[in-house]
Every structure is written in structure tokens, then in C-alpha cells.
């Protein structure tokens, strides 16, 4: 499987920017309401002999705020990272942490055993294990006369 770096749509070369206001909002990470845009977690995907593994960085989230669905060989991880409620006396000079809803979808190969998919969340990392079907696993075939 080829390794590709995920580049959010708004950061891809040639993404259309209509006017100066939109360009400034894009640069500052604001939508029209002045609120930070939604985010997407970084994800690594590994292929093992028996399975695929997806690791998604979701620091600061709770298990109950993460949703995983598998439908027509498309795995979707979604959820919402809620902003911490702080007192107004915090005069931030810079805010880089992202909050809001996210959704990432991945087209899977046909050799996944959907009813055996499992997920666990530990130390801010979600791990989804997607077992391969028996017929898809690599095996040695003996040549006979």
C-alpha cells in the first residue's frame, strides 16, 4: 500500500479563494462568524499480514464523543472536540488548538471482515483494527508434480 500524506482540502494547491476577505479568513482560520474552522485529526494507516490498522490522533477527546461507522466498505470516523470553558480573564495572545466537529472517511479494500472490526482509545489515540478475510491472507502454496 502506498503511503500518502493527507492534505486538508483548504490547504491543497489551487483551492479557490474568492476575495480578500475570504483569503484573510482562510489565513486566520476563521469562518464568516469569526469562529475557528473545524479540524481533521491526523491519521496513519498500516497494513499487516492479517489486518489493516488506522491510528487517529484525538487528544483531549472522550470515548463517547467519537463515532465509527462502516458502510459499503467506507469507514467513517467522526466526532466533536469540545472547547474547554475558561474564564474571560484568560487573555490569550495566541490560540492554536483546534475544536469542533470532524469527519474522516476511508474507502476500504474488499478483503475486510466487517463484523470483526474493533476499536480502542487510549492516551489520545484511536486505534481501529480491520481484519482481513481469510481468503485475502498471504499463504504459501506447495508445488506438486
PDB file of C-alpha atoms in Angstrom:
ATOM      1  CA  UNK A   1       0.000   0.000   0.000  1.00  0.00           C
ATOM      2  CA  UNK A   2       1.389   3.409  -0.984  1.00  0.00           C
ATOM      3  CA  UNK A   3       1.870   5.931   1.846  1.00  0.00           C
ATOM      4  CA  UNK A   4       0.214   9.270   1.141  1.00  0.00           C
ATOM      5  CA  UNK A   5       0.154  12.366   3.337  1.00  0.00           C
ATOM      6  CA  UNK A   6      -3.335  13.721   3.992  1.00  0.00           C
ATOM      7  CA  UNK A   7      -3.642  17.373   2.988  1.00  0.00           C
ATOM      8  CA  UNK A   8      -6.881  19.087   4.087  1.00  0.00           C
ATOM      9  CA  UNK A   9      -8.865  20.447   1.154  1.00  0.00           C
ATOM     10  CA  UNK A  10      -8.372  24.061   2.190  1.00  0.00           C
ATOM     11  CA  UNK A  11      -4.577  23.588   2.073  1.00  0.00           C
ATOM     12  CA  UNK A  12      -4.392  21.921  -1.340  1.00  0.00           C
ATOM     13  CA  UNK A  13      -2.744  23.869  -4.170  1.00  0.00           C
ATOM     14  CA  UNK A  14      -5.278  25.646  -6.332  1.00  0.00           C
ATOM     15  CA  UNK A  15      -8.036  25.724  -3.706  1.00  0.00           C
ATOM     16  CA  UNK A  16     -10.230  28.625  -4.848  1.00  0.00           C
ATOM     17  CA  UNK A  17     -10.207  31.853  -2.852  1.00  0.00           C
ATOM     18  CA  UNK A  18     -12.860  34.320  -3.976  1.00  0.00           C
ATOM     19  CA  UNK A  19     -11.869  37.649  -2.462  1.00  0.00           C
ATOM     20  CA  UNK A  20      -9.593  39.332   0.041  1.00  0.00           C
ATOM     21  CA  UNK A  21     -11.997  38.774   2.965  1.00  0.00           C
ATOM     22  CA  UNK A  22     -12.145  35.050   2.230  1.00  0.00           C
ATOM     23  CA  UNK A  23      -8.358  34.921   1.895  1.00  0.00           C
ATOM     24  CA  UNK A  24      -7.910  36.618   5.268  1.00  0.00           C
ATOM     25  CA  UNK A  25     -10.485  34.348   6.908  1.00  0.00           C
ATOM     26  CA  UNK A  26      -8.718  31.325   5.415  1.00  0.00           C
ATOM     27  CA  UNK A  27      -5.335  32.563   6.615  1.00  0.00           C
ATOM     28  CA  UNK A  28      -6.600  33.247  10.142  1.00  0.00           C
ATOM     29  CA  UNK A  29      -8.667  30.045  10.357  1.00  0.00           C
ATOM     30  CA  UNK A  30     -11.991  31.846  10.740  1.00  0.00           C
ATOM     31  CA  UNK A  31     -15.320  31.203   9.141  1.00  0.00           C
ATOM     32  CA  UNK A  32     -17.779  34.036   8.500  1.00  0.00           C
ATOM     33  CA  UNK A  33     -18.817  34.047  12.164  1.00  0.00           C
ATOM     34  CA  UNK A  34     -15.237  34.585  13.300  1.00  0.00           C
ATOM     35  CA  UNK A  35     -15.067  31.147  14.893  1.00  0.00           C
ATOM     36  CA  UNK A  36     -12.248  28.755  14.210  1.00  0.00           C
ATOM     37  CA  UNK A  37     -12.989  26.326  11.372  1.00  0.00           C
ATOM     38  CA  UNK A  38     -13.475  22.639  12.004  1.00  0.00           C
ATOM     39  CA  UNK A  39     -10.463  20.373  12.063  1.00  0.00           C
ATOM     40  CA  UNK A  40      -9.462  16.908  10.980  1.00  0.00           C
ATOM     41  CA  UNK A  41      -7.301  14.575  13.064  1.00  0.00           C
ATOM     42  CA  UNK A  42      -4.022  13.246  11.699  1.00  0.00           C
ATOM     43  CA  UNK A  43      -4.283   9.577  10.718  1.00  0.00           C
ATOM     44  CA  UNK A  44      -1.786   6.793   9.996  1.00  0.00           C
ATOM     45  CA  UNK A  45      -2.857   3.610   8.187  1.00  0.00           C
ATOM     46  CA  UNK A  46      -0.764   0.437   8.363  1.00  0.00           C
ATOM     47  CA  UNK A  47      -1.150  -2.896   6.574  1.00  0.00           C
ATOM     48  CA  UNK A  48      -0.194  -6.041   8.474  1.00  0.00           C
ATOM     49  CA  UNK A  49      -0.371  -9.638   7.188  1.00  0.00           C
ATOM     50  CA  UNK A  50      -3.731 -10.202   8.936  1.00  0.00           C
ATOM     51  CA  UNK A  51      -5.253  -6.719   9.150  1.00  0.00           C
ATOM     52  CA  UNK A  52      -5.179  -3.016   8.467  1.00  0.00           C
ATOM     53  CA  UNK A  53      -4.791  -0.597  11.372  1.00  0.00           C
ATOM     54  CA  UNK A  54      -5.899   3.018  11.475  1.00  0.00           C
ATOM     55  CA  UNK A  55      -4.412   5.247  14.168  1.00  0.00           C
ATOM     56  CA  UNK A  56      -6.082   8.656  14.623  1.00  0.00           C
ATOM     57  CA  UNK A  57      -4.752  11.372  16.921  1.00  0.00           C
ATOM     58  CA  UNK A  58      -7.672  12.590  19.032  1.00  0.00           C
ATOM     59  CA  UNK A  59      -6.120  14.199  22.119  1.00  0.00           C
ATOM     60  CA  UNK A  60      -8.463  15.699  24.664  1.00  0.00           C
ATOM     61  CA  UNK A  61     -11.498  13.752  23.477  1.00  0.00           C
ATOM     62  CA  UNK A  62     -13.675  11.323  25.380  1.00  0.00           C
ATOM     63  CA  UNK A  63     -14.626   7.889  24.020  1.00  0.00           C
ATOM     64  CA  UNK A  64     -18.303   8.846  23.964  1.00  0.00           C
ATOM     65  CA  UNK A  65     -17.533  11.789  21.634  1.00  0.00           C
ATOM     66  CA  UNK A  66     -16.072   9.504  18.926  1.00  0.00           C
ATOM     67  CA  UNK A  67     -18.243   7.701  16.346  1.00  0.00           C
ATOM     68  CA  UNK A  68     -17.115   4.979  13.949  1.00  0.00           C
ATOM     69  CA  UNK A  69     -19.281   3.567  11.158  1.00  0.00           C
ATOM     70  CA  UNK A  70     -18.626   1.040   8.397  1.00  0.00           C
ATOM     71  CA  UNK A  71     -20.976   1.184   5.430  1.00  0.00           C
ATOM     72  CA  UNK A  72     -20.386  -0.176   1.900  1.00  0.00           C
ATOM     73  CA  UNK A  73     -16.639  -0.597   2.549  1.00  0.00           C
ATOM     74  CA  UNK A  74     -16.286   3.015   3.723  1.00  0.00           C
ATOM     75  CA  UNK A  75     -15.060   3.509   7.287  1.00  0.00           C
ATOM     76  CA  UNK A  76     -16.015   6.877   8.777  1.00  0.00           C
ATOM     77  CA  UNK A  77     -14.560   8.301  11.973  1.00  0.00           C
ATOM     78  CA  UNK A  78     -16.385  11.365  13.255  1.00  0.00           C
ATOM     79  CA  UNK A  79     -16.910  13.279  16.443  1.00  0.00           C
ATOM     80  CA  UNK A  80     -16.649  16.590  18.185  1.00  0.00           C
ATOM     81  CA  UNK A  81     -13.828  18.031  20.246  1.00  0.00           C
ATOM     82  CA  UNK A  82     -15.399  20.472  22.647  1.00  0.00           C
ATOM     83  CA  UNK A  83     -13.666  23.682  23.702  1.00  0.00           C
ATOM     84  CA  UNK A  84     -12.719  23.953  27.345  1.00  0.00           C
ATOM     85  CA  UNK A  85     -14.778  26.575  29.146  1.00  0.00           C
ATOM     86  CA  UNK A  86     -12.376  29.140  30.573  1.00  0.00           C
ATOM     87  CA  UNK A  87     -12.999  32.327  32.455  1.00  0.00           C
ATOM     88  CA  UNK A  88     -12.896  35.523  30.416  1.00  0.00           C
ATOM     89  CA  UNK A  89      -9.859  36.735  32.368  1.00  0.00           C
ATOM     90  CA  UNK A  90      -7.648  34.439  30.246  1.00  0.00           C
ATOM     91  CA  UNK A  91      -6.195  36.896  27.747  1.00  0.00           C
ATOM     92  CA  UNK A  92      -4.797  34.579  25.130  1.00  0.00           C
ATOM     93  CA  UNK A  93      -2.208  36.052  22.802  1.00  0.00           C
ATOM     94  CA  UNK A  94      -2.300  33.011  20.514  1.00  0.00           C
ATOM     95  CA  UNK A  95      -4.674  30.050  20.182  1.00  0.00           C
ATOM     96  CA  UNK A  96      -3.580  27.081  18.051  1.00  0.00           C
ATOM     97  CA  UNK A  97      -5.620  24.212  19.440  1.00  0.00           C
ATOM     98  CA  UNK A  98      -8.472  23.156  17.187  1.00  0.00           C
ATOM     99  CA  UNK A  99     -12.011  22.417  18.284  1.00  0.00           C
ATOM    100  CA  UNK A 100     -15.252  21.480  16.617  1.00  0.00           C
ATOM    101  CA  UNK A 101     -16.762  18.656  14.626  1.00  0.00           C
ATOM    102  CA  UNK A 102     -14.731  16.463  12.311  1.00  0.00           C
ATOM    103  CA  UNK A 103     -15.305  13.593   9.918  1.00  0.00           C
ATOM    104  CA  UNK A 104     -12.781  11.423   8.082  1.00  0.00           C
ATOM    105  CA  UNK A 105     -13.826   8.674   5.652  1.00  0.00           C
ATOM    106  CA  UNK A 106     -11.673   5.926   4.175  1.00  0.00           C
ATOM    107  CA  UNK A 107     -12.514   3.616   1.266  1.00  0.00           C
ATOM    108  CA  UNK A 108     -11.507   0.107   2.255  1.00  0.00           C
ATOM    109  CA  UNK A 109     -10.465  -2.824   0.086  1.00  0.00           C
ATOM    110  CA  UNK A 110     -12.998  -5.606  -0.417  1.00  0.00           C
ATOM    111  CA  UNK A 111     -10.982  -8.047   1.695  1.00  0.00           C
ATOM    112  CA  UNK A 112     -12.095  -6.671   5.095  1.00  0.00           C
ATOM    113  CA  UNK A 113     -14.093  -8.792   7.536  1.00  0.00           C
ATOM    114  CA  UNK A 114     -16.571  -6.105   8.617  1.00  0.00           C
ATOM    115  CA  UNK A 115     -18.124  -7.980  11.533  1.00  0.00           C
ATOM    116  CA  UNK A 116     -14.714  -8.329  13.248  1.00  0.00           C
ATOM    117  CA  UNK A 117     -13.645  -4.661  13.150  1.00  0.00           C
ATOM    118  CA  UNK A 118     -12.585  -3.417  16.587  1.00  0.00           C
ATOM    119  CA  UNK A 119     -11.530  -0.084  18.076  1.00  0.00           C
ATOM    120  CA  UNK A 120      -9.900   1.146  21.255  1.00  0.00           C
ATOM    121  CA  UNK A 121      -8.989   4.601  22.506  1.00  0.00           C
ATOM    122  CA  UNK A 122      -6.015   5.164  24.786  1.00  0.00           C
ATOM    123  CA  UNK A 123      -3.792   8.161  25.578  1.00  0.00           C
ATOM    124  CA  UNK A 124      -5.462  10.331  22.935  1.00  0.00           C
ATOM    125  CA  UNK A 125      -5.010   7.843  20.087  1.00  0.00           C
ATOM    126  CA  UNK A 126      -7.854   5.892  18.472  1.00  0.00           C
ATOM    127  CA  UNK A 127      -6.806   2.525  17.026  1.00  0.00           C
ATOM    128  CA  UNK A 128      -9.191   0.800  14.608  1.00  0.00           C
ATOM    129  CA  UNK A 129      -8.270  -2.765  13.595  1.00  0.00           C
ATOM    130  CA  UNK A 130      -9.764  -4.065  10.347  1.00  0.00           C
ATOM    131  CA  UNK A 131      -9.126  -7.824  10.000  1.00  0.00           C
ATOM    132  CA  UNK A 132      -8.584  -9.217   6.509  1.00  0.00           C
ATOM    133  CA  UNK A 133     -10.807 -12.018   5.270  1.00  0.00           C
ATOM    134  CA  UNK A 134      -9.185 -15.477   5.387  1.00  0.00           C
ATOM    135  CA  UNK A 135      -9.027 -15.746   1.594  1.00  0.00           C
ATOM    136  CA  UNK A 136      -7.111 -12.440   1.424  1.00  0.00           C
ATOM    137  CA  UNK A 137      -4.320 -13.516   3.765  1.00  0.00           C
ATOM    138  CA  UNK A 138      -0.991 -14.406   2.262  1.00  0.00           C
ATOM    139  CA  UNK A 139      -0.100 -18.104   2.259  1.00  0.00           C
ATOM    140  CA  UNK A 140       2.498 -20.392   0.738  1.00  0.00           C
ATOM    141  CA  UNK A 141       1.324 -22.847  -1.880  1.00  0.00           C
ATOM    142  CA  UNK A 142       3.287 -26.034  -2.314  1.00  0.00           C
ATOM    143  CA  UNK A 143       4.046 -27.040  -5.878  1.00  0.00           C
ATOM    144  CA  UNK A 144       3.434 -30.712  -6.620  1.00  0.00           C
ATOM    145  CA  UNK A 145       4.327 -32.965  -9.557  1.00  0.00           C
TER     146      UNK A 145
END
